Coordinates of C-alpha atoms in Angstrom, one line a residue:
Chain A
M12 CA 0.0 0.0 0.0
S13 CA 1.4 3.4 -1.0
N14 CA 2.2 6.0 1.6
Q15 CA 0.3 8.5 -0.5
I16 CA -3.4 8.3 -0.4
K17 CA -6.0 10.4 -2.3
I18 CA -9.5 10.7 -0.9
K19 CA -12.1 11.8 -3.4
I20 CA -14.7 13.3 -1.2
A21 CA -17.5 13.2 -3.7
D22 CA -16.9 9.5 -4.2
L23 CA -16.5 8.7 -0.5
I24 CA -19.8 10.4 0.5
G25 CA -21.6 9.5 -2.7
S26 CA -22.7 13.1 -3.3
P27 CA -21.4 16.4 -4.8
L28 CA -22.9 18.2 -1.8
C29 CA -20.6 18.7 1.2
I30 CA -23.3 19.8 3.6
S31 CA -24.2 17.1 6.2
T32 CA -22.5 16.3 9.5
E33 CA -23.0 12.6 8.9
D34 CA -21.0 12.8 5.7
S35 CA -18.3 15.0 7.1
Q36 CA -17.9 12.7 10.2
K37 CA -17.3 9.9 7.7
V38 CA -14.6 11.9 6.0
F39 CA -13.0 12.8 9.4
E40 CA -12.9 9.2 10.5
K41 CA -11.3 8.1 7.3
V42 CA -8.7 10.8 7.3
E43 CA -7.9 10.4 11.0
Q44 CA -7.4 6.6 10.5
L45 CA -5.0 7.2 7.6
V46 CA -3.0 10.0 9.2
K47 CA -2.7 7.9 12.4
A48 CA -1.3 5.1 10.2
G49 CA 1.4 7.5 9.0
K50 CA -0.1 8.0 5.5
H51 CA 0.2 11.2 3.5
V52 CA -3.4 12.1 2.6
T53 CA -4.6 14.3 -0.2
I54 CA -8.3 15.3 0.2
S55 CA -9.7 16.0 -3.3
F56 CA -12.8 18.2 -3.6
E57 CA -13.1 17.5 -7.3
N58 CA -16.7 17.4 -8.5
V59 CA -18.0 18.9 -5.3
T60 CA -20.7 21.5 -6.1
M61 CA -21.6 22.8 -2.6
L62 CA -19.3 23.1 0.4
I63 CA -20.1 24.9 3.7
S64 CA -18.1 25.7 6.8
L65 CA -20.1 23.2 8.9
F66 CA -18.8 20.3 6.7
L67 CA -15.2 21.5 6.9
N68 CA -15.4 22.0 10.6
V69 CA -16.3 18.4 11.2
A70 CA -14.3 16.8 8.4
I71 CA -11.0 18.8 8.8
G72 CA -11.3 21.1 11.8
Q73 CA -11.8 18.1 14.1
L74 CA -8.4 16.8 13.1
Y75 CA -6.7 19.4 15.2
G76 CA -8.3 17.6 18.2
S77 CA -6.4 14.4 17.2
F78 CA -3.1 15.6 15.8
S79 CA -0.6 18.4 16.2
E80 CA -0.3 21.2 13.7
D81 CA 3.0 19.7 12.6
V82 CA 1.6 16.3 11.8
I83 CA -1.3 17.8 9.9
R84 CA 0.9 20.2 7.9
T85 CA 3.2 17.3 7.0
Q86 CA 0.7 14.7 6.2
L87 CA -2.3 16.5 4.8
K88 CA -3.0 18.3 1.5
V89 CA -6.1 19.5 -0.2
E90 CA -6.9 19.9 -3.9
G91 CA -9.8 20.8 -6.2
L92 CA -11.0 23.8 -4.2
S93 CA -11.8 27.2 -5.7
S94 CA -9.9 30.2 -4.3
D95 CA -12.9 31.3 -2.3
D96 CA -13.4 27.8 -0.8
M97 CA -9.7 27.8 0.0
E98 CA -10.3 31.0 1.9
L99 CA -13.2 29.3 3.7
L100 CA -11.0 26.3 4.6
K101 CA -8.3 28.7 5.9
H102 CA -11.0 30.3 8.2
V103 CA -12.0 26.8 9.4
V104 CA -8.5 25.8 10.1
N105 CA -7.7 29.0 12.1
N106 CA -10.9 28.6 14.0
A107 CA -10.2 25.0 14.8
K108 CA -6.7 25.8 16.1
K109 CA -8.2 28.4 18.4
Y110 CA -11.0 26.1 19.5
Y111 CA -8.7 23.3 20.6
S112 CA -6.3 25.6 22.4
N113 CA -9.2 27.3 24.2
K114 CA -11.0 24.0 24.7
K115 CA -8.0 22.7 26.7
A116 CA -8.1 25.9 28.8
Y117 CA -11.8 25.5 29.4
D118 CA -11.5 21.8 30.3
D119 CA -8.7 22.6 32.7
A120 CA -10.8 25.3 34.3
W121 CA -13.8 22.9 34.7
L122 CA -11.5 20.2 36.1
E123 CA -10.0 22.6 38.5
E124 CA -13.5 23.7 39.6
D125 CA -14.6 20.1 40.0
S126 CA -11.5 19.1 42.0
N127 CA -12.0 22.2 44.3
E128 CA -15.5 21.0 45.0
E129 CA -14.4 17.6 46.2
Chain B
M3 CA -61.1 30.6 19.0
K4 CA -60.7 33.4 16.5
I5 CA -57.4 35.3 16.2
N6 CA -57.2 38.5 14.1
V7 CA -54.0 38.7 12.1
G8 CA -53.1 42.2 11.0
T9 CA -50.4 43.4 8.5
I10 CA -47.3 41.2 8.4
S11 CA -44.2 42.8 7.1
S12 CA -40.7 41.4 7.3
N13 CA -39.7 43.5 10.2
R14 CA -39.8 43.5 14.0
N15 CA -43.5 44.4 14.1
G16 CA -44.3 41.6 11.7
F17 CA -42.4 39.0 13.8
D18 CA -44.1 40.4 16.9
S19 CA -47.5 40.0 15.4
I20 CA -46.8 36.4 14.6
A21 CA -45.3 35.7 18.1
N22 CA -48.4 37.3 19.5
I23 CA -50.6 34.6 17.9
A24 CA -48.4 32.0 19.7
A25 CA -48.8 33.8 23.0
R26 CA -52.6 34.0 22.7
T27 CA -52.9 30.3 21.8
K28 CA -50.3 29.0 24.3
N29 CA -51.4 25.8 26.1
I30 CA -54.5 25.4 23.9
C31 CA -55.0 21.9 22.6
F32 CA -57.8 19.9 20.8
D33 CA -59.4 23.1 19.9
S34 CA -60.3 25.0 16.7
I35 CA -58.4 28.1 15.9
E36 CA -59.4 30.5 13.1
L37 CA -56.8 32.9 11.8
D38 CA -58.9 35.9 10.5
L39 CA -57.0 38.0 8.0
S40 CA -59.8 40.5 7.3
S41 CA -57.7 43.3 8.8
C42 CA -54.5 42.3 7.1
R43 CA -53.5 45.0 4.6
F44 CA -50.2 43.5 3.5
F45 CA -48.4 40.2 4.0
E46 CA -44.8 39.8 2.8
A47 CA -44.7 36.4 1.4
N48 CA -41.5 35.2 3.0
M49 CA -43.2 35.7 6.4
A50 CA -45.2 32.5 5.7
A51 CA -42.3 30.5 7.1
P52 CA -42.4 32.0 10.7
L53 CA -46.2 32.0 10.6
Y54 CA -46.1 28.3 9.9
A55 CA -43.8 27.7 12.9
V56 CA -46.6 29.0 15.1
I57 CA -49.2 26.9 13.2
A58 CA -47.1 23.8 13.4
R59 CA -47.0 24.1 17.2
L60 CA -50.7 24.4 17.3
R61 CA -51.1 21.4 15.0
D62 CA -48.7 19.4 17.2
E63 CA -51.3 19.9 20.0
L64 CA -54.0 18.5 17.7
N65 CA -55.7 21.9 17.1
N66 CA -57.6 22.4 14.0
V67 CA -56.1 25.6 12.4
T68 CA -58.0 27.3 9.6
I69 CA -57.4 30.6 7.8
A70 CA -60.4 32.9 6.9
N71 CA -61.3 36.2 5.3
V72 CA -58.0 36.5 3.4
P73 CA -58.2 39.7 1.3
A74 CA -58.0 38.9 -2.5
G75 CA -54.6 40.4 -3.1
I76 CA -53.1 38.6 -0.1
S77 CA -54.8 35.4 -1.1
T78 CA -53.1 35.6 -4.5
I79 CA -49.7 36.1 -3.0
L80 CA -50.2 33.2 -0.6
Q81 CA -51.6 30.9 -3.3
K82 CA -48.7 31.7 -5.6
N83 CA -46.2 30.8 -2.9
K84 CA -48.1 27.7 -2.1
F85 CA -48.6 28.6 1.5
L86 CA -52.4 28.2 1.3
N87 CA -51.8 24.6 0.2
V88 CA -51.3 23.8 3.9
F89 CA -55.0 24.9 4.4
N90 CA -56.0 22.7 1.4
Q91 CA -56.5 25.7 -0.8
P92 CA -55.4 25.5 -4.5
E93 CA -52.2 27.1 -5.6
L94 CA -52.0 29.7 -8.3
P95 CA -49.4 29.8 -11.1
D96 CA -46.6 32.2 -10.2
T97 CA -46.6 33.9 -13.6
N98 CA -43.9 36.4 -12.7
Q99 CA -41.9 33.6 -11.1
T100 CA -40.7 35.8 -8.3
T101 CA -41.5 33.2 -5.6
L102 CA -39.5 30.6 -3.8
P103 CA -42.5 28.7 -2.6
F104 CA -43.3 27.7 1.0
K105 CA -42.1 24.2 1.7
I106 CA -41.7 22.0 4.8
F107 CA -38.5 19.9 4.9
K108 CA -37.7 17.1 7.3
L109 CA -34.6 17.5 9.4
T110 CA -32.7 15.1 7.2
A111 CA -33.6 16.7 3.9
G112 CA -30.4 18.6 3.0
D113 CA -30.4 17.0 -0.5
Q114 CA -34.0 18.0 -1.2
F115 CA -33.2 21.5 -0.1
N116 CA -30.5 21.6 -2.7
D117 CA -33.1 20.4 -5.3
Y118 CA -35.5 23.1 -4.2
L119 CA -32.9 25.8 -4.7
D120 CA -31.9 24.4 -8.1
T121 CA -35.5 24.5 -9.2
Y122 CA -36.5 27.9 -7.9
M123 CA -33.3 29.9 -8.1
K124 CA -32.5 29.2 -11.7
G125 CA -34.2 30.5 -14.8
H126 CA -37.1 32.1 -13.0
G127 CA -38.0 35.7 -12.6
I128 CA -35.4 35.9 -9.9
P129 CA -32.6 38.0 -11.4
T130 CA -29.4 36.5 -12.8
M131 CA -27.0 37.4 -10.2
S132 CA -23.2 37.3 -10.5
E133 CA -21.7 33.9 -10.1
A134 CA -19.9 35.0 -6.9
L135 CA -23.1 36.4 -5.4
T136 CA -25.1 33.3 -6.2
K137 CA -22.5 31.1 -4.7
R138 CA -22.2 33.1 -1.4
F139 CA -26.0 33.3 -1.2
R140 CA -26.5 29.6 -1.6
Q141 CA -23.7 28.8 0.8
S142 CA -25.4 31.1 3.3
L143 CA -28.8 29.4 2.9
F144 CA -27.2 26.0 3.4
E145 CA -25.4 27.2 6.5
I146 CA -28.7 28.5 7.9
F147 CA -30.7 25.4 6.9
L148 CA -28.2 22.9 8.2
N149 CA -27.8 24.8 11.5
A150 CA -31.6 24.6 11.9
T151 CA -31.6 20.8 11.2
I152 CA -28.8 20.2 13.8
H153 CA -29.7 22.6 16.6
S154 CA -33.5 23.2 16.5
Q155 CA -34.9 19.8 17.6
S156 CA -38.0 20.9 15.7
K157 CA -40.5 18.0 15.6
S158 CA -42.3 19.5 12.6
G159 CA -39.4 20.1 10.4
I160 CA -37.9 23.2 8.8
F161 CA -40.1 25.8 7.0
V162 CA -38.7 27.8 4.2
C163 CA -39.9 30.3 1.6
G164 CA -38.6 33.3 -0.3
Q165 CA -39.7 36.3 -2.3
F166 CA -38.0 38.5 -4.9
Y167 CA -39.1 42.1 -4.8
P168 CA -38.1 43.4 -8.3
N169 CA -38.7 47.1 -7.6
K170 CA -36.5 47.0 -4.6
H171 CA -33.9 44.7 -6.1
R172 CA -34.2 42.6 -3.0
L173 CA -34.5 38.9 -2.4
D174 CA -35.7 37.7 0.9
F175 CA -35.3 34.1 2.0
T176 CA -36.6 32.9 5.3
V177 CA -35.9 29.7 7.3
A178 CA -38.0 29.0 10.4
D179 CA -38.4 26.1 12.8
A180 CA -40.6 25.3 15.7
G181 CA -37.7 24.1 17.8
I182 CA -36.2 24.8 21.2
G183 CA -34.7 28.2 20.3
I184 CA -31.2 29.5 20.5
L185 CA -31.4 30.5 24.1
E186 CA -31.9 26.9 25.4
N187 CA -29.0 25.6 23.2
V188 CA -26.6 28.3 24.5
Q189 CA -27.8 27.9 28.1
R190 CA -27.1 24.2 28.0
Y191 CA -23.6 24.8 26.6
I192 CA -22.3 27.7 28.7
R193 CA -24.2 26.6 31.8
E194 CA -25.5 30.1 32.6
P195 CA -29.3 30.1 33.2
K196 CA -29.5 33.9 33.5
I197 CA -28.8 34.9 29.9
T198 CA -31.5 36.4 27.6
S199 CA -32.5 35.4 24.1
C200 CA -30.9 38.5 22.7
W201 CA -27.7 37.7 24.4
A202 CA -27.8 34.1 23.2
I203 CA -28.4 35.3 19.6
E204 CA -25.5 37.7 19.7
W205 CA -23.3 34.9 21.2
A206 CA -24.3 32.6 18.4
M207 CA -23.5 35.3 15.8
T208 CA -20.0 35.7 17.1
E209 CA -17.1 34.0 15.4
G210 CA -15.8 30.8 17.0
T211 CA -18.8 30.2 19.4
T212 CA -20.4 26.8 19.0
T213 CA -22.6 24.5 21.0
G214 CA -21.5 21.5 18.9
N215 CA -18.9 18.8 19.7
W216 CA -16.6 20.2 17.1
P217 CA -15.0 23.5 16.2
G218 CA -17.6 25.8 14.6
G219 CA -19.4 29.0 14.9
L220 CA -18.3 30.3 11.6
G221 CA -21.5 30.0 9.5
L222 CA -23.4 33.0 10.9
K223 CA -20.2 35.1 11.1
L224 CA -19.5 34.5 7.4
I225 CA -23.1 35.4 6.5
K226 CA -22.7 38.6 8.5
D227 CA -19.5 39.4 6.5
F228 CA -21.3 38.6 3.3
I229 CA -24.4 40.7 4.2
E230 CA -22.3 43.7 5.1
M231 CA -20.5 43.6 1.8
N232 CA -23.7 43.0 -0.2
G233 CA -25.7 45.7 1.5
G234 CA -28.4 43.3 2.6
K235 CA -29.6 42.5 6.1
I236 CA -30.2 39.5 8.3
Q237 CA -32.9 39.1 10.9
V238 CA -32.8 36.5 13.6
V239 CA -35.8 35.9 15.8
S240 CA -35.7 33.3 18.5
R241 CA -38.0 33.2 21.5
L242 CA -37.9 36.6 23.1
G243 CA -35.0 37.8 21.1
Y244 CA -34.9 39.9 17.8
Y245 CA -31.6 40.7 16.2
E246 CA -31.1 42.6 13.0
F247 CA -27.8 43.2 11.3
S248 CA -26.9 45.2 8.2
A249 CA -24.2 47.5 7.0
N250 CA -25.9 50.2 9.2
G251 CA -25.1 48.2 12.4
R252 CA -26.6 45.7 14.7
F253 CA -30.0 46.1 16.3
P254 CA -30.8 43.6 19.1
Q255 CA -34.2 44.1 20.7
E256 CA -36.5 42.2 23.0
M257 CA -39.7 40.9 21.5
N258 CA -43.0 41.6 23.1
S259 CA -44.1 38.0 22.7
D260 CA -42.3 34.7 22.8
F261 CA -41.8 33.3 19.2
P262 CA -41.9 29.5 19.6
G263 CA -38.8 28.6 17.7
T264 CA -36.2 30.3 15.6
C265 CA -36.5 32.2 12.3
I266 CA -33.7 33.6 10.2
N267 CA -34.5 35.9 7.3
I268 CA -31.7 36.9 5.0
E269 CA -32.2 39.7 2.5
I270 CA -29.8 40.4 -0.2
N271 CA -29.3 43.2 -2.7
T272 CA -29.6 41.4 -6.0
E273 CA -27.8 44.2 -8.0
D274 CA -24.6 43.6 -6.1
T275 CA -21.7 43.0 -8.5
S276 CA -19.0 42.7 -5.8
N277 CA -16.3 40.2 -6.4
Y278 CA -16.2 38.0 -3.4
Y279 CA -13.1 36.1 -4.5
L280 CA -9.7 36.5 -3.0
K281 CA -7.2 38.6 -4.7
S282 CA -4.3 36.3 -3.9
E283 CA -4.5 32.6 -4.4
L284 CA -4.0 30.4 -1.3
K285 CA -2.1 27.2 -1.8
S286 CA -2.6 23.9 0.1
E287 CA 0.6 24.5 2.0
D288 CA -0.7 27.9 3.2
I289 CA -3.8 26.3 4.8
F290 CA -2.5 24.1 7.6

């Protein structure tokens, strides 16, 4: 099995519409599994006719909860996106980085509060 | 029980009038409710969606809801946009083709929503907008629709309709649900029971805030950015909160009555020729 894997999103979800969280969760799980196995993954959006931030949040944004920025930068590529959709993905990625850094802070704060109560 | 329904415009007063119907019929079940439109002078067609959110709640409680004394001009509008179909009245052909008809979607009907937009946004009286504007508008509608399917918990589905106003060069599209409202979603997430609906709506409109289990909170922010550039407006009504945003600013207000769900109306300037694309091209390696 090659170390380079291309995932054609439209084929994987069986639709040109990247809108549902079920479909985006499926993409996330597939990419997560491959990156975990050390594969270099190219996510292709070829033949996708509709893409929204919600889909990208789940499919790609969530990866920042599983992997470091370095691992993602090294092992992940995207292709087949128009320039405005690339801008959308950039927003999603920046937001995900912030979300997971803040999430840890929030979780720590909650944990601290819980442990103080005990 | 007879309820008088006055003029319904796509503004704070219009939403309040609809919410007032819900307030007056709260806790009524197994009853007959007649919506009397004899004093209604004007009904903006896109407002059929929030009105149906109230009707859906009444029907959930097994009330028999009827509509009566609809003035001829308003009847024509509501037959053209197929709203009166829900009262078993025939539809009229939309000869000017300026209507995106009233439709109820199940929470799992994202694909059908796409088909609906394909059918009614192309080749009708709705103006040919620039490719960039069309794309941003459709993306915005999907963000709103999908948000409703995920967060609303609406048992009756999602209600949509739209109307093009050629003289004003405006296209309004409205998505409503009869769900739990934004306040309850946000309260559950931030564990703060004292917040208001207005506060919760503003929180939801802020970049990076999300009640989901994944990073999010971009959809409404991106719509706001788009609306500001386009010269349009967005209205969000949820329970006791009303929020309006346009290039002129943001106007949160408290509603007089409790709207039983959430409704988002997006109004765009169809003459906008802005280029929404980036000037510099981002490459894959610039993203992560």
